[in-house]
PDB file of C-alpha atoms in Angstrom:
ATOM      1  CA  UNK A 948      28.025  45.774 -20.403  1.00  0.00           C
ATOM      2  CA  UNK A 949      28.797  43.424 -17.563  1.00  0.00           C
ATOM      3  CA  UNK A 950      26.297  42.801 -15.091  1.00  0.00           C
ATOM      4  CA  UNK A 951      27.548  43.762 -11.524  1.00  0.00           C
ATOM      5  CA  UNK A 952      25.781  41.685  -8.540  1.00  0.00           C
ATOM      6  CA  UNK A 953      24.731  43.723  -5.645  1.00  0.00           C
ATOM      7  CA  UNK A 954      26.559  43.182  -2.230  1.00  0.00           C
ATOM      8  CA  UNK A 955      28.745  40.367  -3.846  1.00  0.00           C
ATOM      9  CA  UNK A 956      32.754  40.625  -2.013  1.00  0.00           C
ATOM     10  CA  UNK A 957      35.927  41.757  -4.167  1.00  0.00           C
ATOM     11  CA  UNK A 958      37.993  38.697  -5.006  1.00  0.00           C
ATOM     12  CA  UNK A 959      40.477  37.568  -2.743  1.00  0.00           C
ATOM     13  CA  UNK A 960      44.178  38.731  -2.784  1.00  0.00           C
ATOM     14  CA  UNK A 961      46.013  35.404  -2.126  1.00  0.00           C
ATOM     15  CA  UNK A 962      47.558  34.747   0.801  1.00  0.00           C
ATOM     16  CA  UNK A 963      51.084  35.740   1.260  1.00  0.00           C
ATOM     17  CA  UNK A 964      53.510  33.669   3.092  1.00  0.00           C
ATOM     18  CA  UNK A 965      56.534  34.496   4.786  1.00  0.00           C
ATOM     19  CA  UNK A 966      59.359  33.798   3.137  1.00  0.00           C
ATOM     20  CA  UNK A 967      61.809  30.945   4.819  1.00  0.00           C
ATOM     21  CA  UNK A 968      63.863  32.030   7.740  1.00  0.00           C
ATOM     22  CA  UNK A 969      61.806  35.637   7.373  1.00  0.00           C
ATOM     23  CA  UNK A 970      61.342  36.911  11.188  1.00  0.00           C
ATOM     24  CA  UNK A 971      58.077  37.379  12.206  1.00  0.00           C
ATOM     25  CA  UNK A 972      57.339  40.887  13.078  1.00  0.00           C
ATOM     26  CA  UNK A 973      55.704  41.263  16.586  1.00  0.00           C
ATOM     27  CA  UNK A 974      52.207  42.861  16.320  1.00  0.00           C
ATOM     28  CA  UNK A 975      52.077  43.468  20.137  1.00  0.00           C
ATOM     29  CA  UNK A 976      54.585  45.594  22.164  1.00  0.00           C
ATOM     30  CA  UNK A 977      54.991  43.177  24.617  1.00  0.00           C
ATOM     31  CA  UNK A 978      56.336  40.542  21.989  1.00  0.00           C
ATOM     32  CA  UNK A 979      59.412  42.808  20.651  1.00  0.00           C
ATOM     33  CA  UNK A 980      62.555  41.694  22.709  1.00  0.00           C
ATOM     34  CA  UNK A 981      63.506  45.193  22.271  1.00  0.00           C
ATOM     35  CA  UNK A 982      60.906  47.002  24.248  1.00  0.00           C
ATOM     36  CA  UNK A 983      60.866  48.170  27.651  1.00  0.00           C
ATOM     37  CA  UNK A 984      57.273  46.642  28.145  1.00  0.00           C
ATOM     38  CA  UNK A 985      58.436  43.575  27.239  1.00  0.00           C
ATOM     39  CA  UNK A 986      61.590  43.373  29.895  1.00  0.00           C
ATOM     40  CA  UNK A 987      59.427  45.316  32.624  1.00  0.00           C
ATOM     41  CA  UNK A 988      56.695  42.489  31.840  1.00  0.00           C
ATOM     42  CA  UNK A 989      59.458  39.423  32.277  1.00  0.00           C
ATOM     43  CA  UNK A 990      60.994  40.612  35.083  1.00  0.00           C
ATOM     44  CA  UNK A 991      57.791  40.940  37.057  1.00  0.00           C
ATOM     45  CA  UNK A 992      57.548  37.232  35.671  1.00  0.00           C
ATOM     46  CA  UNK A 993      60.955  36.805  37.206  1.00  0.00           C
ATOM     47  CA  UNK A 994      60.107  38.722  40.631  1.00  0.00           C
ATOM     48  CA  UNK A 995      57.008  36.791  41.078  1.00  0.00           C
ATOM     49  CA  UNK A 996      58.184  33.787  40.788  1.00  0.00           C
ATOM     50  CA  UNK A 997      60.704  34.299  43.013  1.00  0.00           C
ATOM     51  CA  UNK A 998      59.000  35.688  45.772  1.00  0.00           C
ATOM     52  CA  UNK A 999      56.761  32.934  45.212  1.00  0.00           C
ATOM     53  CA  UNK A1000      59.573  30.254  45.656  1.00  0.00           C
ATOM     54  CA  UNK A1001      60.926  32.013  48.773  1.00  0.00           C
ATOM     55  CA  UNK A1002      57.734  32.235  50.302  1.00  0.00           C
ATOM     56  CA  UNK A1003      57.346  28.406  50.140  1.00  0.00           C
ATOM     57  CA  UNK A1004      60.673  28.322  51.721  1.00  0.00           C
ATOM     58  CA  UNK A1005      59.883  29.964  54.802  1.00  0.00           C
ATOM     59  CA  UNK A1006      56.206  29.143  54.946  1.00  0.00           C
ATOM     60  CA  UNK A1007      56.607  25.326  53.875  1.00  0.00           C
ATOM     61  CA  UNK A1008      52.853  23.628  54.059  1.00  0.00           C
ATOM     62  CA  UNK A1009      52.843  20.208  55.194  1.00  0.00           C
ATOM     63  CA  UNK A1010      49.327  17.735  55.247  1.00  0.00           C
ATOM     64  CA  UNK A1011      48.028  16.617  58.627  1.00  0.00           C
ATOM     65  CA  UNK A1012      48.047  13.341  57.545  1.00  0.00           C
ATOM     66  CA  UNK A1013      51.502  13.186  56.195  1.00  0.00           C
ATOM     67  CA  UNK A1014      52.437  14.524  59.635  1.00  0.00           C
ATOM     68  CA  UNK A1015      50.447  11.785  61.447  1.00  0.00           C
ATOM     69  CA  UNK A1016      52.225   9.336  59.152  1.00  0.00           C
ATOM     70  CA  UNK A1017      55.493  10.800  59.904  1.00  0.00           C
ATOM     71  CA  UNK A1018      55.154  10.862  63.485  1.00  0.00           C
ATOM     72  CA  UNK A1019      54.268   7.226  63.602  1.00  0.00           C
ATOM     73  CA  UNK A1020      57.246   5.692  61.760  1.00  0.00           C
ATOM     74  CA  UNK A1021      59.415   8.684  64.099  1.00  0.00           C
ATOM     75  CA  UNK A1022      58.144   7.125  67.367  1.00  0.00           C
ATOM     76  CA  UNK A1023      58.404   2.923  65.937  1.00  0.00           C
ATOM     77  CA  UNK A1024      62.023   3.544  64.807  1.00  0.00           C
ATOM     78  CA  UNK A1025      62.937   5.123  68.485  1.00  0.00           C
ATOM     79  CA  UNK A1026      61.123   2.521  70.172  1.00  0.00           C
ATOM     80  CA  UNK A1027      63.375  -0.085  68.367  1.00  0.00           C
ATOM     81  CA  UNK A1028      66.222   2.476  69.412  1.00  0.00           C
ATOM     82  CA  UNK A1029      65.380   1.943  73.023  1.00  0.00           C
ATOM     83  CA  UNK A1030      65.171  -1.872  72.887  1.00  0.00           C
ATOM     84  CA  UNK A1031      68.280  -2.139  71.341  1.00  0.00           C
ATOM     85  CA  UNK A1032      70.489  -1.574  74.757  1.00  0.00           C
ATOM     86  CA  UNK A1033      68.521  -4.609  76.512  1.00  0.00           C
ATOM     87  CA  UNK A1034      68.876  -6.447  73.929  1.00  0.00           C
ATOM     88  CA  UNK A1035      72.700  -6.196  73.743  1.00  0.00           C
ATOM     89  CA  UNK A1036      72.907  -6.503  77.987  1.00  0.00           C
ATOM     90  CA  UNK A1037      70.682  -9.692  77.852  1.00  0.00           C
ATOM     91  CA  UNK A1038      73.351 -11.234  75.032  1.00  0.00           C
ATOM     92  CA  UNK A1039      76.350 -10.114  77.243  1.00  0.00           C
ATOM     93  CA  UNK A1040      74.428 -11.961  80.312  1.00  0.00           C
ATOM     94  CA  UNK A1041      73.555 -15.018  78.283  1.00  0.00           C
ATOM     95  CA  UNK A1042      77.106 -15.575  77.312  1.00  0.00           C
ATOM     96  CA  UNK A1043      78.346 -14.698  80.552  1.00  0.00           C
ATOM     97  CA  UNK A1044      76.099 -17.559  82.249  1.00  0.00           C
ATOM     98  CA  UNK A1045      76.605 -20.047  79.437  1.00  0.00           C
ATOM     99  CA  UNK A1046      80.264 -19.936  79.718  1.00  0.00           C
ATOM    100  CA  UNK A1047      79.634 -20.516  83.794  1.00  0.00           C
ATOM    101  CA  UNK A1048      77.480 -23.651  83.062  1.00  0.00           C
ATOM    102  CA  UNK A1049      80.238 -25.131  80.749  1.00  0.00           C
ATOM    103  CA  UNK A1050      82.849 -24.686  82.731  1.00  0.00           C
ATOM    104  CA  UNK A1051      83.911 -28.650  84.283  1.00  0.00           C
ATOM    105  CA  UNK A1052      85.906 -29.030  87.365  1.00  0.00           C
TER     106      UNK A1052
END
């Protein structure tokens, strides 16, 4: 007679593999493309992203210091805005009185 060990484990059955190109059957619900769970579960995906993307859109957050920043380049560029009319009126003048002071009689 063959001498049986006590609590040793039945052999292993090897490990089958898929076969190549064999689908993989989904073990959850929620991983069959055909179930309802799984479309009810994407399109709350879907809905919730959305609603997330529109709420950026009319809620849009902005840092206080990118404001700050953007103010102060806002108010330099209309500063040089408002020079820019004196600027062209003292040319005009200077020509104007240049051309007086060259003219000979």
């Amino acid at each position: 007679m063959a001498a049986s060990t006590v609590g040793s484990s039945p052999p292993k059955s090897p490990t089958r593999r898929p076969a190549p190109g064999a689908r993989r059957v989904p073990t959850h619900p929620a991983e069959d493309p055909t179930s309802q769970l799984y479309h009810f579960l994407r399109n709350l995906e879907v809905y919730r992203d959305t609603a997330y993307e529109l709420h950026q859109e009319e809620h849009p957050s902005v840092k206080v210091e990118h404001f700050k920043k953007f103010l102060e380049v806002d108010v330099a560029q209309e500063e040089s805005c408002m020079s820019l009319p004196f600027s062209i009126a003292f040319l005009i003048i200077f020509v104007i009185v240049v051309g007086q002071h060259m003219q000979v009689e």
